Amino acid sequence: MTTLAWIFMLSSVSYVVGLMIWCFAKVLRNKSKRE
Amino acid sequence: MDPRPVPQPDNKMQWGTRLGIILAVAGSAVGLGNFLRFPGNAAANGGGAFMIPYFISFLLLGIPIGWAEWAMGRYGGRKGFHSTPAIMGVWGKGPFARYMGAFGVLVPMVIYFYYVVIESWCLRYAFAYASGGIGVDPAATVAAQVEASKAYFGEVTFSASNGVLTEGGIHASLWFWVVTFVLNAWFVFRGLSKGIEKFCLWAMPTMAVCALIVLGRVLTLPADPVNPAEQNVLAGLNFMWNPDFSVLRNPQTWLAASGQIFFSMSVGFGLIINYASYLRRKDDVVLSGLTAAATNGFFEVALGGMITLTASVVFLGLAATQANSGGTFSTGFFALPVVFARMPAGNFFGAVWFFMLFLAAITSSLSMLQPAKAFFAETLGLPNGKATALTAFICLLGNLFVLWFSQDLVALDTLDFWVGTFLIFLVAGTQIICFSWVTGLERGLREAHEGAEMRIPRFIGFIMKWVSPVYLATIFGFFCWLKVPDYVRTIFGADGTPPNKVALYSWGLILATITLLIVVTKVGANRWRAAGMDLDGRRPPDDENEGAR
C-alpha cells in the first residue's frame, strides 16, 4: 500500500469518524445541560 | 380572513426524541449508495483522489443545501405545512416554487418505485444466505463463480426478459417484494414517532453492528495462499485509496462526486424538508443536520470504503475486482457472493451483509414514502389511513411497472437517471435559490439559528448564497453535456438504432406521475387559500402563529 493511499485513507476516515463523534458528543452534552 | 392555519391531518404528528429525528434523517441518508455505489465510484474515479471533489461537494453542496432544507422544513411546519410543494411555495413566495416543489414529491416517490424492488432483492439474498447460500460452488474457479453469481442475480431480478414475474407460478422474488412493500407501508402508517422513529432507533445501531462485524472480518482476512503479494488486505485498501490525481482534470470525476453526495446525503430529494417540518419552533436544526450528515459520512467512507473492494481484491484479485466494480450492482451482487463463497463461514457473513443492506435500504425507503403520504394528506385533507393507502396504491403501480419491465433493468435505470439524478439537481437548485435569494439569506439564517445549538459559520452563508448555486449550475451543465445525450438517444433512437420502448414507457410513467402531482398541488393550493393559510409566504415571520402545535 502506497504512502499516499495511507494518507488519503487515514485522513478521510479520521475526518468522518471525528466529525461524527464531535457531533454526537455535543448533542449529548447539550442534552445533559438542559436536563 | 382568519390567518390561523386550517388543521391539517399531519399536524398531529411529531418526533418523539432528538436522537430519533437525527437517526431517522441519517437512516434516510444511509442506504445502498453508501455501501455499493460509493466504493465503485471512488475506485473508478481516482481512488483516494476522489475524496478531494467528494469533500468539496460535501462542503459546497451537501452541508449548505442540507441546512437550508432543515430550516425551510421546520419553518414550513410552523405555517401548518409538511409537504415540499407547500413549503417551497412559502420560501419561494408563489406558485412557481410551489409547482417546482411538486418535483420534491416526485423524486422520492419515483425512486421508491425501483428502490423498494432492490430492497427486496437484499432481503431475498439475506434469507438465501441464512438458509444455506445462493448456490455458488466454493471449489469452482473465480470465473465460474462470477457466472454463478450473475445467474442467481438474473433469477432474483428477472433481468433476462420482461413480464416473467408470474411465469410458471408466483416467482419467489415476488414474495420478498410483498413482504418489503407491506413492511414499508406499515411503518409509514404507524406514523413518525411510533413507526419511522421507533424503527430507525433500532435499525441504525443494528446496521452499524452488522457493518462492523463484516469490516472486522474483512480487515483480518489472510492473504490468498496462491498469490499473497497481490491478493491481501493492504492491496485491497490500496486499490480503493491509492490516489490518481490526473482524474481531477476530468469533469466526470466532479460529476460523480457531486452525484454521490446528493444521492448519499438525500439532499435535493424533498425528504429532509418533510422530516424537519415536524420539529417544534425551538428545536435545533443546525447541529442535528450536521450530526445526520456526519453519520452518513461515517457509514459511507469508514465502512463502505473499507469493506467491499478490499474483500473483493483478497479473494478475486485485482483484474476480477476491476471488471466487477464499475456499477452499483456488480460489486454487491456479482463480486461479493464470490467472496462469501470462498470465505470460511461465508454464509453467515453473507446473511449479515445483505441483512445490513436491507436495513440500510428500508430506513431510506421509509423516508421516500413519508413525504408522499404527507403531500396527499395535506393537499386532499385525507386522514392518515387514507393518505397511506393512496400513496401505497400509486407506489404499487410504480413497483409493478419496474417488476414487469425487468429486462436488463432498463426501466430501473431510466427512472434512476432522469429522476434519481437529473431532477435532484433541479430540486436542490430551486431549494437553495428560494432559501438564499427569494426569501433571502439573512432571513434564512435567522430561521436556521432559532434554537440552534451551534452557529452556522459565516463563510457557509457566503457559500449558500453564491458558491452553491454557481457550483450546482456548473455541475448540472456538465451533466447535461456529458450524460443526457446518451439517454435521449436511448429513448428516441439515433443512427439507425430504434427507440427503446421500455425507456419511452418509463418516461411516460414519469410524466404521468408529475402531471398527477401538479394537479393535486393545484387542488391543495386552492384548499389552503380558501382556508386562509399563508401559502405564498407573504405574511411577515413575526406575524405567524404556531400552527396546530
Coordinates of C-alpha atoms in Angstrom, one line a residue:
Chain A
M1 CA 0.0 0.0 0.0
T2 CA 1.5 3.3 -1.0
T3 CA 2.1 6.2 1.4
L4 CA -0.3 8.4 -0.4
A5 CA -3.0 5.7 -0.1
W6 CA -2.4 5.5 3.6
I7 CA -2.6 9.3 3.9
F8 CA -5.9 9.6 2.0
M9 CA -7.4 6.6 3.8
L10 CA -6.5 7.6 7.3
S11 CA -7.3 11.3 6.9
S12 CA -10.7 10.6 5.3
V13 CA -11.7 8.0 7.8
S14 CA -10.4 10.1 10.8
Y15 CA -12.3 13.1 9.5
V16 CA -15.7 11.4 9.2
V17 CA -15.2 9.5 12.4
G18 CA -14.0 12.6 14.3
L19 CA -16.9 14.7 12.9
M20 CA -19.5 12.1 13.9
I21 CA -18.0 11.7 17.5
W22 CA -17.8 15.5 17.9
C23 CA -21.4 16.0 16.8
F24 CA -22.9 13.2 19.0
A25 CA -20.8 14.4 22.0
K26 CA -22.2 17.9 21.5
V27 CA -25.7 16.6 21.2
L28 CA -25.4 14.6 24.4
R29 CA -23.6 17.3 26.3
N30 CA -26.3 19.8 25.4
K31 CA -29.0 17.3 26.4
S32 CA -27.5 16.8 29.8
K33 CA -27.1 20.5 30.3
R34 CA -30.8 21.1 29.5
E35 CA -31.7 18.4 32.0
Chain B
M1 CA -59.7 36.4 6.7
D2 CA -58.7 34.2 9.6
P3 CA -54.9 33.8 9.5
R4 CA -54.9 30.6 11.6
P5 CA -53.8 27.6 9.6
V6 CA -56.6 25.1 8.9
P7 CA -55.9 21.9 11.0
Q8 CA -54.0 19.5 8.7
P9 CA -54.1 15.8 9.3
D10 CA -50.3 15.6 9.6
N11 CA -50.1 18.4 12.2
K12 CA -50.8 15.9 14.9
M13 CA -47.6 14.1 14.2
Q14 CA -44.3 14.9 15.7
W15 CA -40.9 13.4 16.5
G16 CA -40.6 11.7 19.9
T17 CA -36.9 12.4 20.7
R18 CA -34.0 14.5 19.3
L19 CA -32.0 11.3 18.7
G20 CA -35.0 9.9 16.9
I21 CA -35.0 12.6 14.2
I22 CA -31.2 12.5 13.8
L23 CA -31.2 8.8 13.3
A24 CA -34.3 9.0 11.0
V25 CA -32.6 11.5 8.8
A26 CA -29.3 9.6 9.0
G27 CA -31.2 6.4 8.2
S28 CA -32.8 8.1 5.2
A29 CA -29.3 9.1 4.0
V30 CA -27.5 5.8 4.7
G31 CA -28.6 3.5 2.0
L32 CA -27.4 1.2 -0.7
G33 CA -25.4 4.1 -2.2
N34 CA -23.1 4.2 0.8
F35 CA -22.1 0.5 0.5
L36 CA -22.4 -0.3 -3.1
R37 CA -22.2 2.9 -5.2
F38 CA -19.5 4.8 -3.2
P39 CA -16.6 2.3 -3.4
G40 CA -17.2 1.6 -7.1
N41 CA -17.5 5.3 -7.8
A42 CA -14.3 6.1 -5.8
A43 CA -12.2 3.3 -7.3
A44 CA -13.3 4.3 -10.9
N45 CA -12.6 8.0 -10.3
G46 CA -9.1 8.3 -8.9
G47 CA -9.3 6.3 -5.7
G48 CA -8.1 8.5 -2.8
A49 CA -8.1 11.5 -5.2
F50 CA -11.8 11.1 -5.5
M51 CA -12.1 12.2 -1.9
I52 CA -11.0 15.8 -2.9
P53 CA -14.0 16.5 -5.1
Y54 CA -16.1 14.4 -2.7
F55 CA -15.3 16.5 0.4
I56 CA -15.5 19.7 -1.7
S57 CA -19.0 18.7 -2.8
F58 CA -19.8 17.8 0.8
L59 CA -18.8 21.3 1.9
L60 CA -20.2 23.3 -1.0
L61 CA -23.4 21.4 -1.7
G62 CA -24.3 18.7 0.8
I63 CA -23.9 20.7 4.0
P64 CA -25.3 24.1 2.9
I65 CA -28.3 22.7 1.0
G66 CA -28.9 20.2 3.8
W67 CA -29.0 23.0 6.4
A68 CA -31.3 25.1 4.1
E69 CA -33.7 22.1 3.8
W70 CA -33.8 21.6 7.6
A71 CA -34.5 25.3 8.2
M72 CA -37.1 25.5 5.4
G73 CA -38.9 22.4 6.6
R74 CA -39.2 23.5 10.3
Y75 CA -40.5 26.9 9.2
G76 CA -43.0 25.3 6.9
G77 CA -44.2 23.2 9.8
R78 CA -44.9 26.3 11.8
K79 CA -47.1 27.6 9.0
G80 CA -49.0 24.3 9.1
F81 CA -47.4 22.7 6.0
H82 CA -45.5 19.4 5.7
S83 CA -45.2 18.8 2.0
T84 CA -42.4 20.0 -0.2
P85 CA -44.7 21.9 -2.7
A86 CA -46.4 23.8 0.1
I87 CA -43.1 24.6 1.9
M88 CA -41.3 25.6 -1.3
G89 CA -44.3 27.9 -2.1
V90 CA -43.8 29.7 1.2
W91 CA -40.0 30.1 0.7
G92 CA -40.3 30.8 -3.0
K93 CA -43.2 33.2 -2.4
G94 CA -45.5 31.9 -5.1
P95 CA -46.8 29.3 -7.4
F96 CA -43.6 28.7 -9.5
A97 CA -41.7 27.5 -6.5
R98 CA -44.8 25.6 -5.3
Y99 CA -45.0 23.7 -8.6
M100 CA -41.3 23.1 -8.6
G101 CA -41.8 21.7 -5.2
A102 CA -44.0 19.0 -6.7
F103 CA -40.8 17.6 -8.1
G104 CA -39.7 17.3 -4.5
V105 CA -42.5 14.7 -4.1
L106 CA -41.9 13.1 -7.5
V107 CA -38.2 12.4 -6.7
P108 CA -38.7 10.3 -3.6
M109 CA -41.9 8.7 -4.9
V110 CA -40.4 7.6 -8.3
I111 CA -37.1 6.5 -6.6
Y112 CA -39.3 4.4 -4.3
F113 CA -40.8 2.7 -7.4
Y114 CA -37.5 0.9 -8.0
Y115 CA -35.7 1.3 -4.7
V116 CA -38.1 -1.0 -2.8
V117 CA -37.6 -3.6 -5.5
I118 CA -33.8 -3.5 -4.9
E119 CA -34.5 -3.6 -1.2
S120 CA -36.5 -6.8 -1.7
W121 CA -33.5 -8.4 -3.5
C122 CA -31.4 -7.7 -0.4
L123 CA -33.9 -9.4 1.8
R124 CA -34.0 -12.4 -0.6
Y125 CA -30.2 -12.6 -0.6
A126 CA -30.1 -12.4 3.2
F127 CA -32.7 -15.1 3.5
A128 CA -30.9 -17.3 1.0
Y129 CA -27.5 -17.0 2.8
A130 CA -29.2 -17.7 6.2
S131 CA -30.7 -20.8 4.7
G132 CA -27.6 -22.3 3.0
G133 CA -26.2 -19.9 0.4
I134 CA -27.1 -18.9 -3.1
G135 CA -25.5 -21.9 -4.9
V136 CA -22.0 -20.6 -5.7
D137 CA -19.6 -23.6 -5.6
P138 CA -16.7 -22.8 -3.3
A139 CA -14.4 -25.1 -5.2
A140 CA -15.1 -23.6 -8.7
T141 CA -12.9 -21.1 -10.5
V142 CA -13.4 -17.4 -9.9
A143 CA -14.8 -17.0 -13.5
A144 CA -17.3 -19.8 -12.9
Q145 CA -18.3 -18.4 -9.5
V146 CA -18.9 -14.9 -11.0
E147 CA -21.1 -16.6 -13.7
A148 CA -23.0 -18.4 -11.0
S149 CA -23.5 -15.1 -9.1
K150 CA -24.7 -13.4 -12.2
A151 CA -27.1 -16.3 -12.9
Y152 CA -28.5 -16.0 -9.4
F153 CA -28.8 -12.3 -9.8
G154 CA -30.7 -12.7 -13.1
E155 CA -33.1 -15.2 -11.4
V156 CA -33.7 -12.8 -8.5
T157 CA -34.2 -9.7 -10.7
F158 CA -35.9 -11.3 -13.7
S159 CA -33.4 -9.4 -15.9
A160 CA -33.5 -12.0 -18.7
S161 CA -36.8 -10.8 -20.2
N162 CA -39.8 -8.7 -19.5
G163 CA -43.0 -9.9 -17.9
V164 CA -41.7 -13.1 -16.3
L165 CA -42.7 -12.3 -12.7
T166 CA -45.7 -14.7 -12.8
E167 CA -44.4 -17.2 -15.4
G168 CA -44.8 -20.8 -14.1
G169 CA -46.4 -19.6 -10.9
I170 CA -45.6 -16.8 -8.5
H171 CA -41.8 -16.1 -8.7
A172 CA -40.0 -16.4 -5.3
S173 CA -38.7 -12.8 -5.5
L174 CA -42.3 -11.5 -5.6
W175 CA -42.9 -12.9 -2.1
F176 CA -39.9 -10.9 -0.8
W177 CA -41.1 -7.8 -2.6
V178 CA -44.6 -8.3 -1.0
V179 CA -43.1 -8.5 2.5
T180 CA -40.9 -5.5 1.9
F181 CA -43.7 -3.4 0.5
V182 CA -46.1 -4.3 3.4
L183 CA -43.4 -3.5 5.9
N184 CA -42.8 -0.1 4.4
A185 CA -46.5 0.7 4.3
W186 CA -47.0 -0.5 7.8
F187 CA -44.2 1.7 9.4
V188 CA -45.3 4.7 7.5
F189 CA -49.0 4.1 8.5
R190 CA -47.8 3.9 12.2
G191 CA -46.6 7.5 11.9
L192 CA -43.4 9.3 12.8
S193 CA -42.7 8.5 16.4
K194 CA -44.4 5.1 16.6
G195 CA -43.3 3.9 13.2
I196 CA -40.3 5.5 11.4
E197 CA -38.6 6.8 14.5
K198 CA -39.0 3.6 16.5
F199 CA -37.7 1.5 13.7
C200 CA -34.7 3.8 13.0
L201 CA -33.7 3.8 16.7
W202 CA -33.4 0.1 16.4
A203 CA -32.2 -0.3 12.8
M204 CA -29.4 2.2 12.8
P205 CA -27.4 0.7 15.7
T206 CA -28.1 -2.8 14.3
M207 CA -26.8 -1.7 10.9
A208 CA -23.6 -0.3 12.5
V209 CA -23.0 -3.5 14.4
C210 CA -23.6 -5.7 11.3
A211 CA -21.2 -3.5 9.2
L212 CA -18.6 -3.6 12.0
I213 CA -18.8 -7.4 12.1
V214 CA -18.2 -7.6 8.3
L215 CA -15.5 -4.9 8.5
G216 CA -13.7 -6.8 11.3
R217 CA -13.8 -10.0 9.2
V218 CA -12.6 -8.3 6.1
L219 CA -9.6 -6.5 7.7
T220 CA -8.4 -9.7 9.3
L221 CA -8.6 -11.8 6.2
P222 CA -5.4 -13.8 5.5
A223 CA -3.7 -13.3 2.2
D224 CA -4.5 -15.6 -0.7
P225 CA -2.2 -18.6 -0.5
V226 CA -1.6 -18.7 -4.2
N227 CA -0.9 -15.1 -4.8
P228 CA -0.2 -13.5 -1.4
A229 CA 1.7 -10.5 -2.8
E230 CA -1.2 -9.1 -4.8
Q231 CA -4.2 -10.6 -3.0
N232 CA -4.1 -9.3 0.5
V233 CA -5.9 -6.7 2.7
L234 CA -3.4 -3.9 2.1
A235 CA -3.5 -4.5 -1.7
G236 CA -7.3 -4.2 -1.5
L237 CA -7.2 -1.0 0.5
N238 CA -4.5 0.3 -1.9
F239 CA -6.9 -0.4 -4.9
M240 CA -9.6 1.7 -3.2
W241 CA -7.4 4.5 -1.8
N242 CA -4.3 5.0 -3.9
P243 CA -4.8 8.4 -5.5
D244 CA -4.7 9.2 -9.2
F245 CA -4.6 13.0 -9.4
S246 CA -4.9 13.1 -13.2
V247 CA -8.6 12.4 -12.9
L248 CA -9.2 15.7 -11.2
R249 CA -9.0 17.4 -14.6
N250 CA -11.9 15.3 -15.8
P251 CA -15.4 16.8 -15.3
Q252 CA -16.7 13.3 -15.0
T253 CA -14.9 12.9 -11.7
W254 CA -16.5 16.1 -10.2
L255 CA -19.9 14.9 -11.6
A256 CA -19.5 11.5 -10.0
A257 CA -18.5 13.1 -6.6
S258 CA -21.4 15.6 -6.5
G259 CA -23.9 12.9 -7.7
Q260 CA -22.6 10.7 -4.9
I261 CA -23.0 13.4 -2.3
F262 CA -26.6 14.2 -3.4
F263 CA -27.7 10.6 -3.6
S264 CA -26.0 9.6 -0.4
M265 CA -27.0 12.6 1.8
S266 CA -30.5 12.6 0.4
V267 CA -30.3 16.4 -0.2
G268 CA -32.4 17.7 -3.1
F269 CA -34.9 14.8 -2.6
G270 CA -37.5 16.7 -0.6
L271 CA -37.1 14.3 2.3
I272 CA -35.4 16.4 4.9
I273 CA -37.9 19.3 4.3
N274 CA -40.7 16.9 5.2
Y275 CA -39.0 15.3 8.2
A276 CA -37.9 18.7 9.6
S277 CA -41.5 20.1 9.3
Y278 CA -42.5 18.0 12.3
L279 CA -40.0 19.8 14.6
R280 CA -41.0 22.4 17.1
R281 CA -40.0 26.1 16.7
K282 CA -37.2 25.9 19.2
D283 CA -35.8 22.5 18.2
D284 CA -32.3 22.7 16.9
V285 CA -31.7 22.1 13.2
V286 CA -28.1 23.1 12.7
L287 CA -26.4 20.6 15.0
S288 CA -29.0 17.9 14.1
G289 CA -28.4 18.4 10.4
L290 CA -24.6 18.2 10.8
T291 CA -24.9 15.1 13.0
A292 CA -27.1 13.3 10.5
A293 CA -24.7 14.3 7.7
A294 CA -21.6 13.1 9.7
T295 CA -23.3 9.8 10.5
N296 CA -23.9 9.3 6.8
G297 CA -20.3 10.1 6.1
F298 CA -19.1 7.6 8.6
F299 CA -21.2 4.8 7.1
E300 CA -20.0 5.7 3.6
V301 CA -16.3 6.4 4.0
A302 CA -15.3 4.5 7.1
L303 CA -17.4 1.4 6.4
G304 CA -18.5 1.4 2.7
G305 CA -15.0 2.5 1.6
M306 CA -13.2 -0.3 3.5
I307 CA -15.3 -3.4 3.0
T308 CA -16.5 -4.3 -0.5
L309 CA -13.4 -3.7 -2.7
T310 CA -10.9 -4.9 -0.1
A311 CA -12.7 -8.2 0.3
S312 CA -13.0 -8.5 -3.5
V313 CA -9.3 -7.9 -4.1
V314 CA -8.3 -10.5 -1.5
F315 CA -10.4 -13.3 -3.0
L316 CA -10.8 -12.3 -6.6
G317 CA -7.6 -10.5 -7.4
L318 CA -7.2 -7.0 -9.0
A319 CA -8.3 -7.9 -12.5
A320 CA -11.6 -9.5 -11.5
T321 CA -12.3 -6.7 -9.0
Q322 CA -11.7 -4.1 -11.6
A323 CA -14.1 -5.9 -14.0
N324 CA -16.8 -6.1 -11.4
S325 CA -16.5 -2.7 -9.6
G326 CA -17.9 -0.5 -12.3
G327 CA -21.6 -0.5 -11.4
T328 CA -23.6 -0.3 -8.3
F329 CA -24.9 -3.8 -8.7
S330 CA -21.8 -5.6 -9.9
T331 CA -19.8 -5.0 -6.7
G332 CA -22.5 -6.0 -4.4
F333 CA -24.3 -8.8 -6.3
F334 CA -21.6 -10.3 -8.6
A335 CA -18.3 -9.9 -6.7
L336 CA -19.3 -10.2 -3.1
P337 CA -21.2 -13.5 -3.5
V338 CA -17.9 -15.0 -4.8
V339 CA -16.1 -13.6 -1.8
F340 CA -18.7 -15.2 0.6
A341 CA -18.4 -18.5 -1.2
R342 CA -14.6 -18.5 -0.7
M343 CA -14.6 -17.2 2.9
P344 CA -14.9 -19.5 5.9
A345 CA -18.4 -19.1 7.4
G346 CA -19.2 -17.2 4.3
N347 CA -23.0 -17.9 4.5
F348 CA -23.1 -16.3 8.0
F349 CA -21.2 -13.2 6.7
G350 CA -23.3 -13.1 3.6
A351 CA -26.5 -13.1 5.6
V352 CA -25.2 -10.4 7.9
W353 CA -24.1 -8.3 4.9
F354 CA -27.3 -8.5 3.0
F355 CA -29.5 -8.0 6.1
M356 CA -27.5 -4.9 6.8
L357 CA -28.1 -3.7 3.2
F358 CA -31.8 -4.5 3.7
L359 CA -31.8 -2.3 6.9
A360 CA -29.9 0.5 5.1
A361 CA -32.5 0.3 2.2
I362 CA -35.6 0.2 4.4
T363 CA -34.6 3.2 6.5
S364 CA -34.2 5.1 3.3
S365 CA -37.4 3.9 1.6
L366 CA -39.5 4.8 4.6
S367 CA -38.2 8.4 4.1
M368 CA -39.3 8.3 0.5
L369 CA -42.9 7.2 1.3
Q370 CA -43.5 9.6 4.1
P371 CA -43.2 12.9 2.1
A372 CA -45.7 11.5 -0.5
K373 CA -48.1 10.5 2.3
A374 CA -47.8 13.9 3.9
F375 CA -48.4 15.5 0.5
F376 CA -51.7 13.6 -0.2
A377 CA -52.8 14.1 3.4
E378 CA -52.5 17.9 3.3
T379 CA -53.5 18.6 -0.3
L380 CA -56.6 16.4 -0.2
G381 CA -57.3 16.7 3.5
L382 CA -57.1 12.9 3.9
P383 CA -56.7 11.2 7.3
N384 CA -53.6 9.1 7.9
G385 CA -55.0 5.8 6.9
K386 CA -56.4 7.0 3.6
A387 CA -53.3 9.0 2.7
T388 CA -51.2 5.9 3.4
A389 CA -53.5 3.8 1.3
L390 CA -53.4 6.2 -1.7
T391 CA -49.6 6.6 -1.5
A392 CA -49.2 2.8 -1.3
F393 CA -51.6 2.3 -4.2
I394 CA -49.7 4.7 -6.5
C395 CA -46.3 3.2 -5.4
L396 CA -47.8 -0.3 -6.0
L397 CA -48.4 0.7 -9.7
G398 CA -44.9 2.1 -10.0
N399 CA -43.4 -1.1 -8.4
L400 CA -45.4 -3.3 -10.8
F401 CA -44.1 -1.3 -13.7
V402 CA -40.5 -1.8 -12.6
L403 CA -41.1 -5.5 -11.8
W404 CA -42.8 -6.1 -15.2
F405 CA -40.2 -4.3 -17.4
S406 CA -37.3 -6.1 -15.8
Q407 CA -35.3 -7.0 -18.9
D408 CA -31.7 -5.7 -18.5
L409 CA -33.1 -3.4 -15.8
V410 CA -33.8 -0.7 -18.4
A411 CA -36.9 0.7 -16.7
L412 CA -35.0 0.9 -13.3
D413 CA -32.0 2.6 -15.0
T414 CA -34.1 5.1 -16.9
L415 CA -36.1 6.1 -13.8
D416 CA -32.8 6.3 -11.8
F417 CA -31.2 8.6 -14.4
W418 CA -34.0 11.1 -15.0
V419 CA -35.5 11.2 -11.5
G420 CA -32.7 9.9 -9.3
T421 CA -30.1 12.2 -10.8
F422 CA -31.4 14.8 -13.3
L423 CA -34.3 16.1 -11.2
I424 CA -32.3 16.1 -8.0
F425 CA -30.2 18.8 -9.4
L426 CA -33.3 20.9 -10.3
V427 CA -35.0 20.4 -6.9
A428 CA -31.7 21.2 -5.0
G429 CA -31.2 24.2 -7.2
T430 CA -34.7 25.5 -6.5
Q431 CA -34.3 25.0 -2.8
I432 CA -31.1 26.9 -2.4
I433 CA -32.3 29.7 -4.6
C434 CA -35.6 30.0 -2.6
F435 CA -33.6 30.0 0.6
S436 CA -30.8 32.3 -0.2
W437 CA -32.3 34.6 -2.8
V438 CA -36.1 34.7 -2.8
T439 CA -36.7 34.7 1.0
G440 CA -33.2 36.0 1.5
L441 CA -30.1 34.6 3.2
E442 CA -30.3 36.8 6.2
R443 CA -33.9 35.7 7.0
G444 CA -33.0 32.1 6.2
L445 CA -30.0 32.0 8.5
R446 CA -32.1 33.7 11.3
E447 CA -34.6 31.0 10.9
A448 CA -31.9 28.3 11.0
H449 CA -30.4 29.8 14.2
E450 CA -33.7 29.7 16.1
G451 CA -33.0 27.3 18.9
A452 CA -29.7 26.2 17.3
E453 CA -27.1 24.6 19.5
M454 CA -24.3 25.8 17.2
R455 CA -23.9 28.7 14.8
I456 CA -23.6 28.2 11.1
P457 CA -20.1 29.6 10.2
R458 CA -20.3 32.9 8.4
F459 CA -18.4 31.6 5.4
I460 CA -21.2 29.0 4.9
G461 CA -23.6 31.9 4.4
F462 CA -21.5 33.1 1.5
I463 CA -21.3 29.6 0.1
M464 CA -25.1 29.2 0.4
K465 CA -25.7 32.5 -1.5
W466 CA -23.0 32.4 -4.2
V467 CA -20.9 29.3 -4.3
S468 CA -23.6 26.5 -4.1
P469 CA -25.8 27.9 -6.8
V470 CA -22.9 28.5 -9.2
Y471 CA -21.2 25.2 -8.4
L472 CA -24.5 23.4 -8.8
A473 CA -25.2 25.1 -12.2
T474 CA -21.7 24.2 -13.4
I475 CA -22.0 20.6 -12.5
F476 CA -25.5 20.5 -14.0
G477 CA -24.2 22.0 -17.2
F478 CA -21.5 19.3 -17.4
F479 CA -24.1 16.6 -16.6
C480 CA -26.4 17.8 -19.5
W481 CA -23.4 17.9 -21.8
L482 CA -21.8 14.6 -20.9
K483 CA -24.7 12.3 -19.8
V484 CA -28.0 13.5 -21.2
P485 CA -27.4 12.9 -24.9
D486 CA -26.8 9.2 -24.5
Y487 CA -30.0 8.7 -22.6
V488 CA -32.0 10.9 -25.0
R489 CA -30.7 8.7 -27.9
T490 CA -31.7 5.6 -25.9
I491 CA -35.2 6.8 -25.6
F492 CA -35.8 8.2 -29.1
G493 CA -33.3 6.2 -31.1
A494 CA -30.5 7.5 -33.3
D495 CA -28.1 6.5 -36.1
G496 CA -30.4 3.6 -37.1
T497 CA -31.0 2.4 -33.6
P498 CA -34.7 2.1 -32.9
P499 CA -36.2 3.9 -29.9
N500 CA -36.1 1.8 -26.7
K501 CA -39.8 1.2 -25.9
V502 CA -39.3 0.5 -22.2
A503 CA -37.2 3.7 -21.8
L504 CA -40.1 5.5 -23.6
Y505 CA -42.7 3.9 -21.3
S506 CA -40.5 4.9 -18.3
W507 CA -40.6 8.5 -19.5
G508 CA -44.4 8.2 -19.8
L509 CA -44.6 7.0 -16.2
I510 CA -42.5 10.0 -15.0
L511 CA -44.7 12.4 -17.0
A512 CA -47.9 10.8 -15.8
T513 CA -46.8 11.0 -12.2
I514 CA -45.7 14.6 -12.3
T515 CA -48.9 15.6 -14.0
L516 CA -50.8 13.9 -11.2
L517 CA -48.7 15.7 -8.6
I518 CA -49.1 19.1 -10.2
V519 CA -52.9 18.7 -10.4
V520 CA -53.0 17.6 -6.8
T521 CA -50.8 20.5 -5.8
K522 CA -53.2 22.9 -7.5
V523 CA -56.1 21.3 -5.6
G524 CA -54.2 21.7 -2.4
A525 CA -53.3 25.3 -3.2
N526 CA -57.0 26.1 -3.7
R527 CA -57.8 24.4 -0.4
W528 CA -55.1 26.2 1.6
R529 CA -56.1 29.6 0.1
A530 CA -59.7 29.0 0.9
A531 CA -58.7 28.2 4.5
G532 CA -56.7 31.5 4.7
M533 CA -53.3 29.8 5.0
D534 CA -50.1 31.8 4.1
L535 CA -49.3 29.6 1.1
D536 CA -47.2 32.3 -0.7
G537 CA -45.2 33.2 2.4
R538 CA -46.4 36.8 2.2
R539 CA -47.0 37.4 5.9
P540 CA -44.1 38.6 7.9
P541 CA -42.5 36.0 10.1
D542 CA -43.3 37.7 13.4
D543 CA -47.0 37.6 12.4
E544 CA -47.2 33.8 12.2
N545 CA -48.6 31.6 14.8
E546 CA -47.6 28.2 15.9
G547 CA -49.9 26.3 13.6
A548 CA -51.6 23.3 15.2
R549 CA -48.8 22.9 17.9

